[in-house]
Each structure stands twice: as structure tokens, then as C-alpha cells.
Short mmCIF file of C-alpha atoms in Angstrom, two decimals:
data_model
loop_
_atom_site.label_atom_id
_atom_site.label_comp_id
_atom_site.label_asym_id
_atom_site.label_seq_id
_atom_site.Cartn_x
_atom_site.Cartn_y
_atom_site.Cartn_z
CA MET A 975 31.39 -63.09 37.84
CA SER A 976 27.89 -63.16 39.33
CA ARG A 977 26.86 -65.16 42.37
CA ASN A 978 25.01 -67.70 40.21
CA ASP A 979 28.05 -68.13 37.95
CA ARG A 980 30.29 -68.73 40.95
CA LYS A 981 27.86 -71.30 42.35
CA ALA A 982 27.68 -73.06 38.98
CA ALA A 983 31.49 -73.13 38.72
CA LYS A 984 31.71 -74.55 42.25
CA ASP A 985 29.16 -77.27 41.42
CA ARG A 986 31.09 -78.20 38.28
CA LEU A 987 34.34 -78.44 40.26
CA LEU A 988 32.71 -80.66 42.87
CA ALA A 989 31.31 -82.88 40.11
CA VAL A 990 34.77 -83.22 38.53
CA LEU A 991 36.34 -84.11 41.89
CA TRP A 992 33.57 -86.63 42.57
CA ARG A 993 34.10 -88.34 39.21
CA TYR A 994 37.87 -88.39 39.82
CA LEU A 995 37.39 -90.08 43.18
CA ILE A 996 35.07 -92.67 41.64
CA PHE A 997 37.48 -93.48 38.80
CA PHE A 998 40.46 -93.55 41.16
CA SER A 999 38.67 -95.94 43.53
CA VAL A 1000 37.56 -98.23 40.70
CA ILE A 1001 40.98 -98.42 39.05
CA ALA A 1002 42.85 -98.79 42.35
CA PHE A 1003 40.46 -101.53 43.49
CA SER A 1004 40.73 -103.46 40.21
CA ILE A 1005 44.51 -103.31 40.02
CA THR A 1006 44.90 -104.16 43.71
CA VAL A 1007 42.57 -107.18 43.55
CA CYS A 1008 44.17 -108.53 40.40
CA LEU A 1009 47.69 -108.06 41.75
CA ILE A 1010 46.88 -109.68 45.09
CA MET A 1011 45.27 -112.69 43.43
CA PHE A 1012 48.17 -113.06 41.05
CA LEU A 1013 50.76 -112.92 43.83
CA ARG A 1014 48.85 -115.32 46.07
CA LEU A 1015 48.48 -117.88 43.33
CA VAL A 1016 52.15 -117.61 42.49
CA GLU A 1017 53.12 -117.86 46.16
CA GLU A 1018 51.03 -121.00 46.70
CA ASP A 1019 52.69 -122.76 43.76
CA LEU A 1020 56.27 -121.67 44.35
CA GLY A 1021 57.14 -124.93 46.09
CA VAL A 1022 56.02 -126.93 43.08
CA ALA A 1023 58.26 -127.61 40.10
CA HIS A 1024 57.83 -125.94 36.74
CA THR A 1025 57.57 -122.39 38.05
CA GLU A 1026 56.76 -120.98 34.58
CA SER A 1027 53.64 -123.12 34.30
CA ASN A 1028 52.63 -122.01 37.78
CA ILE A 1029 52.94 -118.41 36.78
CA GLY A 1030 50.84 -119.14 33.68
CA HIS A 1031 48.22 -120.80 35.85
CA ALA A 1032 48.10 -117.71 38.07
CA ALA A 1033 47.85 -115.44 35.02
CA VAL A 1034 44.82 -117.40 33.73
CA TRP A 1035 42.97 -117.03 37.00
CA THR A 1036 43.92 -113.37 37.18
CA PHE A 1037 42.51 -112.85 33.66
CA ILE A 1038 39.28 -114.56 34.68
CA ASN A 1039 39.12 -112.25 37.68
CA VAL A 1040 39.60 -109.23 35.40
CA LEU A 1041 36.71 -110.43 33.22
CA PHE A 1042 34.51 -110.83 36.29
CA ILE A 1043 35.38 -107.36 37.57
CA SER A 1044 34.70 -105.89 34.09
CA VAL A 1045 31.24 -107.49 34.00
CA LEU A 1046 30.56 -106.24 37.51
CA PHE A 1047 31.57 -102.68 36.62
CA THR A 1048 29.54 -102.85 33.40
CA ILE A 1049 26.46 -103.70 35.45
CA ILE A 1050 27.28 -100.88 37.86
CA ASP A 1051 27.69 -98.45 34.92
CA VAL A 1052 24.31 -99.53 33.48
CA VAL A 1053 22.67 -98.84 36.84
CA ARG A 1054 24.53 -95.51 37.07
CA ARG A 1055 23.32 -94.47 33.60
CA LYS A 1056 19.77 -95.44 34.53
CA ILE A 1057 19.93 -93.19 37.59
CA MET A 1058 22.10 -90.30 36.35
CA VAL A 1059 21.22 -90.12 32.64
CA ASP A 1060 18.07 -92.01 31.66
CA ARG A 1061 15.99 -90.81 34.61
CA PRO A 1062 16.73 -87.04 34.10
CA VAL A 1063 16.17 -87.42 30.35
CA ARG A 1064 12.83 -89.13 30.99
CA ARG A 1065 11.81 -86.32 33.38
CA ILE A 1066 12.67 -83.68 30.77
CA VAL A 1067 10.86 -85.59 27.99
CA ASN A 1068 7.74 -86.07 30.13
CA ALA A 1069 7.72 -82.36 31.07
CA ALA A 1070 8.14 -81.36 27.41
CA ASP A 1071 5.25 -83.65 26.47
CA ARG A 1072 3.03 -81.98 29.10
CA ILE A 1073 3.95 -78.55 27.76
CA MET A 1074 3.08 -79.71 24.25
CA ARG A 1075 -0.37 -80.58 25.61
CA GLY A 1076 -0.77 -77.06 27.03
CA GLU A 1077 0.26 -77.60 30.67
CA PHE A 1078 2.47 -74.51 30.96
CA SER A 1079 2.59 -74.72 34.76
CA VAL A 1080 4.92 -77.74 34.66
CA ARG A 1081 8.36 -77.26 36.24
CA ILE A 1082 11.31 -79.66 36.69
CA LYS A 1083 13.10 -79.87 40.02
CA PRO A 1084 16.90 -79.49 39.73
CA LEU A 1085 19.02 -82.56 40.38
CA PRO A 1086 21.33 -82.73 43.41
CA ALA A 1087 24.81 -81.58 42.36
CA ILE A 1088 26.27 -85.02 43.08
CA TYR A 1089 23.96 -86.61 40.46
CA ASP A 1090 24.39 -83.90 37.84
CA SER A 1091 27.33 -85.51 36.06
CA ALA A 1092 26.05 -84.69 32.57
CA GLY A 1093 25.09 -81.05 33.20
CA PHE A 1094 21.35 -81.68 33.14
CA ASN A 1095 20.70 -78.88 35.64
CA VAL A 1096 21.65 -76.32 32.98
CA ILE A 1097 19.08 -77.85 30.61
CA ILE A 1098 16.51 -77.98 33.42
CA GLU A 1099 17.15 -74.32 34.31
CA TYR A 1100 16.58 -73.15 30.74
CA PHE A 1101 13.61 -75.49 30.36
CA ASN A 1102 11.94 -73.93 33.40
CA LYS A 1103 12.66 -70.42 32.07
CA MET A 1104 11.09 -71.41 28.75
CA ALA A 1105 8.03 -72.76 30.58
CA VAL A 1106 7.66 -69.48 32.49
CA GLU A 1107 7.87 -67.47 29.24
CA LEU A 1108 5.36 -69.74 27.50
CA SER A 1109 3.02 -69.49 30.47
CA GLY A 1110 3.23 -65.69 30.37
CA THR A 1111 2.70 -65.64 26.60
CA GLU A 1112 -0.33 -67.91 26.89
CA THR A 1113 -1.81 -65.69 29.62
CA LEU A 1114 -1.24 -62.59 27.49
CA ARG A 1115 -2.82 -64.31 24.48
CA THR A 1116 -5.88 -65.33 26.46
CA ASP A 1117 -6.25 -61.87 27.99
CA PHE A 1118 -5.68 -60.27 24.60
CA ILE A 1119 -8.47 -62.29 22.97
CA ALA A 1120 -10.85 -61.63 25.86
CA ASN A 1121 -10.15 -57.89 25.92
CA VAL A 1122 -10.21 -57.46 22.13
CA SER A 1123 -13.54 -59.30 22.03
CA HIS A 1124 -14.97 -56.96 24.68
CA GLU A 1125 -13.59 -53.80 23.12
CA LEU A 1126 -14.80 -54.77 19.63
CA LYS A 1127 -18.22 -55.84 20.87
CA THR A 1128 -19.03 -52.54 22.56
CA PRO A 1129 -18.77 -50.16 19.55
CA LEU A 1130 -20.26 -52.79 17.24
CA ALA A 1131 -23.29 -53.10 19.53
CA VAL A 1132 -23.68 -49.30 19.50
CA ILE A 1133 -23.49 -49.20 15.71
CA GLN A 1134 -25.99 -52.04 15.40
CA ASN A 1135 -28.47 -50.53 17.87
CA TYR A 1136 -28.42 -47.03 16.45
CA GLY A 1137 -28.43 -48.41 12.91
CA THR A 1138 -31.63 -50.29 13.74
CA MET A 1139 -33.24 -47.17 15.26
CA LEU A 1140 -32.31 -45.15 12.17
CA GLN A 1141 -34.54 -47.41 10.11
CA ALA A 1142 -37.68 -46.11 11.86
CA SER A 1143 -39.90 -44.30 9.31
CA ASP A 1144 -41.28 -41.76 11.79
CA LEU A 1145 -37.85 -40.70 13.11
CA SER A 1146 -37.39 -36.95 13.44
CA ALA A 1147 -34.51 -35.14 11.77
CA GLU A 1148 -33.07 -34.24 15.18
CA LYS A 1149 -33.06 -37.86 16.36
CA ARG A 1150 -31.67 -39.05 13.04
CA LEU A 1151 -28.75 -36.64 13.42
CA GLU A 1152 -28.19 -37.73 17.03
CA TYR A 1153 -28.12 -41.42 16.08
CA ALA A 1154 -25.82 -40.75 13.14
CA LYS A 1155 -23.37 -38.93 15.43
CA ALA A 1156 -23.45 -41.88 17.86
CA ILE A 1157 -22.65 -44.27 15.01
CA THR A 1158 -19.83 -42.02 13.82
CA GLU A 1159 -18.34 -41.85 17.32
CA ALA A 1160 -18.56 -45.63 17.78
CA SER A 1161 -16.94 -46.13 14.37
CA ARG A 1162 -14.13 -43.76 15.38
CA ARG A 1163 -13.51 -45.69 18.58
CA LEU A 1164 -13.45 -48.93 16.63
CA ALA A 1165 -11.00 -47.49 14.11
CA ASP A 1166 -8.79 -46.14 16.92
CA LEU A 1167 -8.77 -49.55 18.59
CA ILE A 1168 -7.71 -51.35 15.42
CA THR A 1169 -5.08 -48.68 14.67
CA ASN A 1170 -3.61 -48.95 18.16
CA ILE A 1171 -3.56 -52.75 17.99
CA LEU A 1172 -1.64 -52.61 14.71
CA LYS A 1173 0.79 -49.99 16.03
CA LEU A 1174 1.43 -51.94 19.23
CA ASN A 1175 1.91 -55.14 17.24
CA LYS A 1176 4.54 -53.45 15.05
CA LEU A 1177 6.29 -51.95 18.07
CA GLU A 1178 6.38 -55.23 19.98
CA ASN A 1179 7.59 -57.19 16.97
CA GLN A 1180 10.29 -54.55 16.29
CA GLN A 1181 8.86 -53.75 12.87
CA ILE A 1182 9.23 -50.05 13.70
CA TYR A 1183 12.77 -48.81 14.19
CA PRO A 1184 13.64 -45.38 15.59
CA GLU A 1185 14.80 -42.85 13.02
CA ARG A 1186 16.90 -40.50 15.11
CA GLU A 1187 17.16 -36.81 14.40
CA THR A 1188 18.04 -33.80 16.51
CA TYR A 1189 15.12 -31.52 17.34
CA ASN A 1190 13.76 -29.18 20.01
CA LEU A 1191 11.74 -31.19 22.52
CA GLY A 1192 10.01 -28.13 24.01
CA GLU A 1193 8.58 -27.14 20.62
CA GLN A 1194 7.30 -30.67 20.06
CA LEU A 1195 5.55 -30.73 23.45
CA CYS A 1196 3.86 -27.38 22.75
CA GLU A 1197 2.68 -28.50 19.32
CA CYS A 1198 1.24 -31.75 20.69
CA LEU A 1199 -0.46 -29.91 23.56
CA LEU A 1200 -2.13 -27.43 21.19
CA HIS A 1201 -3.91 -30.33 19.46
CA PHE A 1202 -6.02 -30.70 22.61
CA GLU A 1203 -7.06 -27.04 22.79
CA ASN A 1204 -10.70 -27.79 21.98
CA THR A 1205 -10.78 -30.45 24.70
CA TRP A 1206 -9.42 -28.28 27.51
CA GLU A 1207 -11.62 -25.34 26.48
CA LYS A 1208 -14.71 -27.54 26.39
CA LYS A 1209 -13.98 -28.97 29.87
CA GLU A 1210 -12.66 -25.63 31.17
CA ILE A 1211 -9.38 -27.22 32.18
CA ALA A 1212 -6.56 -24.91 33.22
CA ILE A 1213 -3.24 -25.56 31.45
CA ASP A 1214 -0.01 -24.90 33.33
CA THR A 1215 3.24 -25.15 31.35
CA ASP A 1216 6.84 -24.83 32.46
CA ILE A 1217 8.89 -25.58 29.34
CA GLU A 1218 12.64 -25.03 29.44
CA GLU A 1219 13.95 -23.58 26.19
CA GLU A 1220 16.53 -25.09 23.84
CA VAL A 1221 16.34 -28.63 25.15
CA LEU A 1222 17.54 -30.72 22.22
CA ILE A 1223 17.28 -34.50 21.97
CA ASP A 1224 18.43 -37.00 19.36
CA SER A 1225 15.46 -39.33 18.95
CA ASP A 1226 12.54 -40.39 16.76
CA GLU A 1227 10.18 -37.40 16.58
CA GLU A 1228 7.24 -39.32 15.14
CA LEU A 1229 7.33 -42.06 17.78
CA LEU A 1230 7.60 -39.56 20.64
CA THR A 1231 4.68 -37.57 19.20
CA LEU A 1232 2.62 -40.73 19.63
CA ALA A 1233 3.75 -40.97 23.27
CA TRP A 1234 3.04 -37.31 24.14
CA ASN A 1235 -0.38 -37.41 22.47
CA ASN A 1236 -1.39 -40.44 24.51
CA LEU A 1237 -0.15 -38.90 27.78
CA PHE A 1238 -1.96 -35.61 27.10
CA SER A 1239 -5.12 -37.45 26.02
CA ASN A 1240 -5.17 -39.43 29.28
CA ALA A 1241 -4.57 -36.30 31.35
CA MET A 1242 -7.48 -34.47 29.66
CA LYS A 1243 -9.78 -37.49 29.85
CA PHE A 1244 -9.39 -38.13 33.57
CA THR A 1245 -9.36 -34.48 34.67
CA GLU A 1246 -12.76 -33.22 35.73
CA SER A 1247 -14.17 -29.93 34.42
CA GLY A 1248 -12.46 -27.01 36.12
CA GLY A 1249 -9.35 -29.09 36.92
CA CYS A 1250 -5.75 -28.48 35.85
CA VAL A 1251 -3.24 -30.23 33.59
CA SER A 1252 0.45 -29.35 33.95
CA VAL A 1253 3.29 -30.00 31.50
CA SER A 1254 6.91 -29.34 32.41
CA LEU A 1255 10.26 -29.86 30.72
CA LYS A 1256 13.52 -29.65 32.63
CA SER A 1257 17.09 -30.69 31.95
CA ASP A 1258 19.05 -32.58 34.56
CA SER A 1259 22.46 -34.30 34.33
CA GLY A 1260 22.31 -34.86 30.61
CA PHE A 1261 18.66 -35.93 30.59
CA ALA A 1262 15.47 -34.21 29.47
CA ILE A 1263 12.78 -34.67 32.14
CA VAL A 1264 9.16 -34.38 30.95
CA GLN A 1265 6.35 -34.43 33.50
CA VAL A 1266 2.62 -34.56 32.67
CA SER A 1267 0.40 -34.01 35.71
CA ASP A 1268 -3.37 -33.86 36.17
CA THR A 1269 -5.82 -33.24 39.00
CA GLY A 1270 -8.00 -36.19 38.05
CA CYS A 1271 -9.22 -39.17 40.01
CA GLY A 1272 -5.76 -40.65 40.53
CA ILE A 1273 -4.90 -44.31 40.65
CA SER A 1274 -4.31 -46.78 43.46
CA PRO A 1275 -0.95 -48.56 43.94
CA GLU A 1276 -2.54 -51.82 42.74
CA VAL A 1277 -3.72 -50.22 39.49
CA GLY A 1278 -0.43 -48.33 39.12
CA GLY A 1279 1.46 -51.61 38.91
CA HIS A 1280 -0.47 -52.64 35.79
CA ILE A 1281 -1.29 -49.47 33.85
CA PHE A 1282 1.42 -50.10 31.25
CA GLU A 1283 -0.02 -53.53 30.40
CA LYS A 1284 -2.06 -54.03 27.26
CA PHE A 1285 -5.83 -53.57 27.67
CA TYR A 1286 -5.52 -52.91 31.39
CA GLN A 1287 -8.04 -50.32 32.57
CA GLY A 1288 -8.36 -49.11 36.14
CA ASP A 1289 -12.02 -48.46 35.42
CA THR A 1290 -13.26 -52.06 35.28
CA SER A 1291 -16.70 -50.89 34.24
CA HIS A 1292 -15.24 -49.54 30.96
CA SER A 1293 -17.40 -46.45 31.45
CA THR A 1294 -14.65 -44.11 30.31
CA GLN A 1295 -13.60 -43.88 26.70
CA GLY A 1296 -10.46 -45.80 25.92
CA ASN A 1297 -9.22 -49.28 25.16
CA GLY A 1298 -6.34 -49.77 27.55
CA LEU A 1299 -3.71 -49.56 24.81
CA GLY A 1300 -2.58 -45.93 25.13
CA LEU A 1301 -0.16 -46.36 28.01
CA ALA A 1302 1.08 -49.69 26.63
CA LEU A 1303 1.99 -47.82 23.44
CA VAL A 1304 3.68 -45.06 25.46
CA LYS A 1305 5.74 -47.58 27.44
CA ARG A 1306 6.87 -49.40 24.30
CA VAL A 1307 7.80 -46.15 22.54
CA ILE A 1308 9.82 -44.89 25.52
CA ASP A 1309 11.61 -48.25 25.70
CA ILE A 1310 12.46 -48.13 21.99
CA VAL A 1311 14.03 -44.66 22.27
CA ASP A 1312 16.02 -45.83 25.33
CA GLY A 1313 14.06 -43.66 27.75
CA ASP A 1314 12.35 -44.34 31.05
CA ILE A 1315 8.81 -43.68 32.25
CA SER A 1316 7.32 -43.80 35.75
CA VAL A 1317 4.13 -42.70 37.45
CA GLN A 1318 3.27 -41.22 40.83
CA SER A 1319 -0.34 -40.95 41.83
CA GLU A 1320 -2.70 -40.58 44.75
CA VAL A 1321 -6.36 -41.48 44.64
CA GLY A 1322 -8.50 -38.35 44.47
CA LYS A 1323 -5.56 -35.99 43.87
CA GLY A 1324 -4.31 -36.85 40.38
CA SER A 1325 -1.32 -38.44 38.67
CA THR A 1326 2.12 -37.40 37.40
CA PHE A 1327 3.86 -39.26 34.58
CA THR A 1328 7.61 -38.66 34.36
CA VAL A 1329 9.62 -39.43 31.22
CA ARG A 1330 13.45 -39.30 31.12
CA ILE A 1331 15.19 -39.09 27.73
CA ARG A 1332 18.88 -38.51 27.16
CA ARG A 1333 19.64 -35.04 25.76
CA LYS A 1334 21.75 -34.30 22.72
CA GLU A 1335 25.36 -34.86 23.83
CA ASN A 1336 26.74 -31.54 22.67
CA ASP A 1337 23.88 -29.80 24.47
CA ALA A 1338 24.34 -31.59 27.80
CA VAL A 1339 25.94 -29.67 30.62
#
């Protein structure tokens, strides 16, 4: 049992004991008052004849006293309900109404344990959690719209501008080819953005499920890395590989291909000409450890805390190619295949992304 569960159980026990004491006091008081009045009335009339009628007279007054006490306790119960039931309900309703109007910052203060006879604190706790989730969702939605608008506007502006320049009648063949290439590149970036948005949407809404199969992870890494051969040759980037052989995993090969391609693409993109990109694969305690390192610009601790968020880019000027979705896709893929990803980086010295995936059981040592 967790600490919160123990505290909740203790609060419930205290509430039960408090209610018991209240009921005990009320019942004991009522019976005592009625009995005392009855005995006093009988005692006063004992010297008078017709004792049975005297007892009846005392019983009538005792009954009237019971009615009075019942009315008094009814009024007390109404006041108690106003304080312990109606007021918390009104607070919850008012907070819900504010959330319906878009005020996601609203929170309800928990009731003191002594007043929480109906368990409203449980409702309040879950209400506050819901408000936090809605607030986060609204922030993500707003950021998503702002970032999508920016990322869509940039390639569309390029296409529009170069399309307008292509309409010039005196344009040379060389310039026409240059502008056409610029339009093609902007169109590719736009298509990549839309594709990544759709993929991330499917991943986050669990519309893509892992199809597990056993395969050689080292071979997959080499195949993915070879797709970037033209890039590293063009930028004269040195490639350093340390791939352990016969490391088998039981996972979704297609999803992990998406992850490796994004990690390698980032490494190539942020590594300057003449730099180095390293890829290693080791096995350790039943896990396959993949590390992708570069000698690029590196990232600060502040940026490192957000790089797996959608549309987050350390380069706020958006001068580098990319849309801030690559690492968000990688993180979601690694989560889906029950893996773990982390990053270590130092500004000016490069970054190292480490991915841990459980190895095939019969291959683990």
C-alpha cells in the first residue's frame, strides 16, 4: 500500500470515528433528556392519586419533548448538509462551469478531513487531475496549431515566390532550373511534414500496433545507415561503426526503421563537414544498447529537456531543415516497442542518443 493510500485509509477511519461520536452523542443526549423529564414528571406527581393518569401525563410531555428534539436535530441536519454537502457540490459545479468556459487553470482546494463525510475529496482530487490534463491538452493544441501554421507557411511561401519568378518571360534556362529545384525541395519538405504529422497522429492514437518478429538488429542498423551514404559523402563526414554481431530482438522492424532513420538523419544534419557520426550496438544484461553519436553543435540542458516534444526545435530561427517531429516520432516508436531512449549532449561537442531494447529471450545471456 502506497503512502497516499495509507493516508486516505487513515482519513476514512477518522471520518467514521467522528460520525460515530456524533451519532452516539445525539442518541445518548436524546434518550437521557427524555428519560430525565419522564422520571421527574412522574416523581412530582407520585403523591397525587391516580398514579396511572400521572404516568400518562408524564408520557405526553415526554412525547412533546421528543418532537421538539426531533425538530431541533432536523434543523441541525439541514445546516450540516448545507455545510458538508451542498457547499462542496456547489464548489465542484462552479469549477466545472469555469472549465466548460475554457478556464483550465481552475483548481479546487481539498476539504478538511473532518468535513469530508461524503468522500468529496476523492472527487476533488480526480477533478483537479482532469483539469491538469485538459490544461496540458489545450496547451499542446495551441502550440500544435501555431507550429503547423509556421511550418506550412514557410514551404508554401517558397513555392509561391519561386512560382512567381518562373513566370518571367526573359528567365534563363539556368535560373528556371534553379527555381524549379527550389520548388521541388519545398514541396518535398511540405510532403514530409504532412507525412510525419499523420504518422505521429496514428502513433499517439494507438492506430499503429507493433507487429513483433525476430530479426538481426545489427543488420537493420547497417541497412538504415547505408541509406545516408550520399549525405555523409557529400559532407565528408567520417562514419565510425561498432556493431556487435548476432544481436536478435523481437520487435516491429518497420517501426524501428522509422526510429533509426530519424536518428541518423539528425546526426548527419547537425554534424558539420569533416565531422564524425558513430553508431554502436552492444548487448548488456538482456538488452540491446544502440548509441548514435555525432560531433555536431550539441544541445543545452534546457533544450535537451524538450527535444522529444512535438514541433520543438532548439534552433528557434528555423534555419535548419526539419519540422521538430522527428524525435517526437522516435520517442513514440521506442515507447510502443517497450524500449527506452535518452540523450547526453554538450554544447559544441555533439550529442549521443542511447536506445535500450530488450533482446530476444533465448539469445540473452
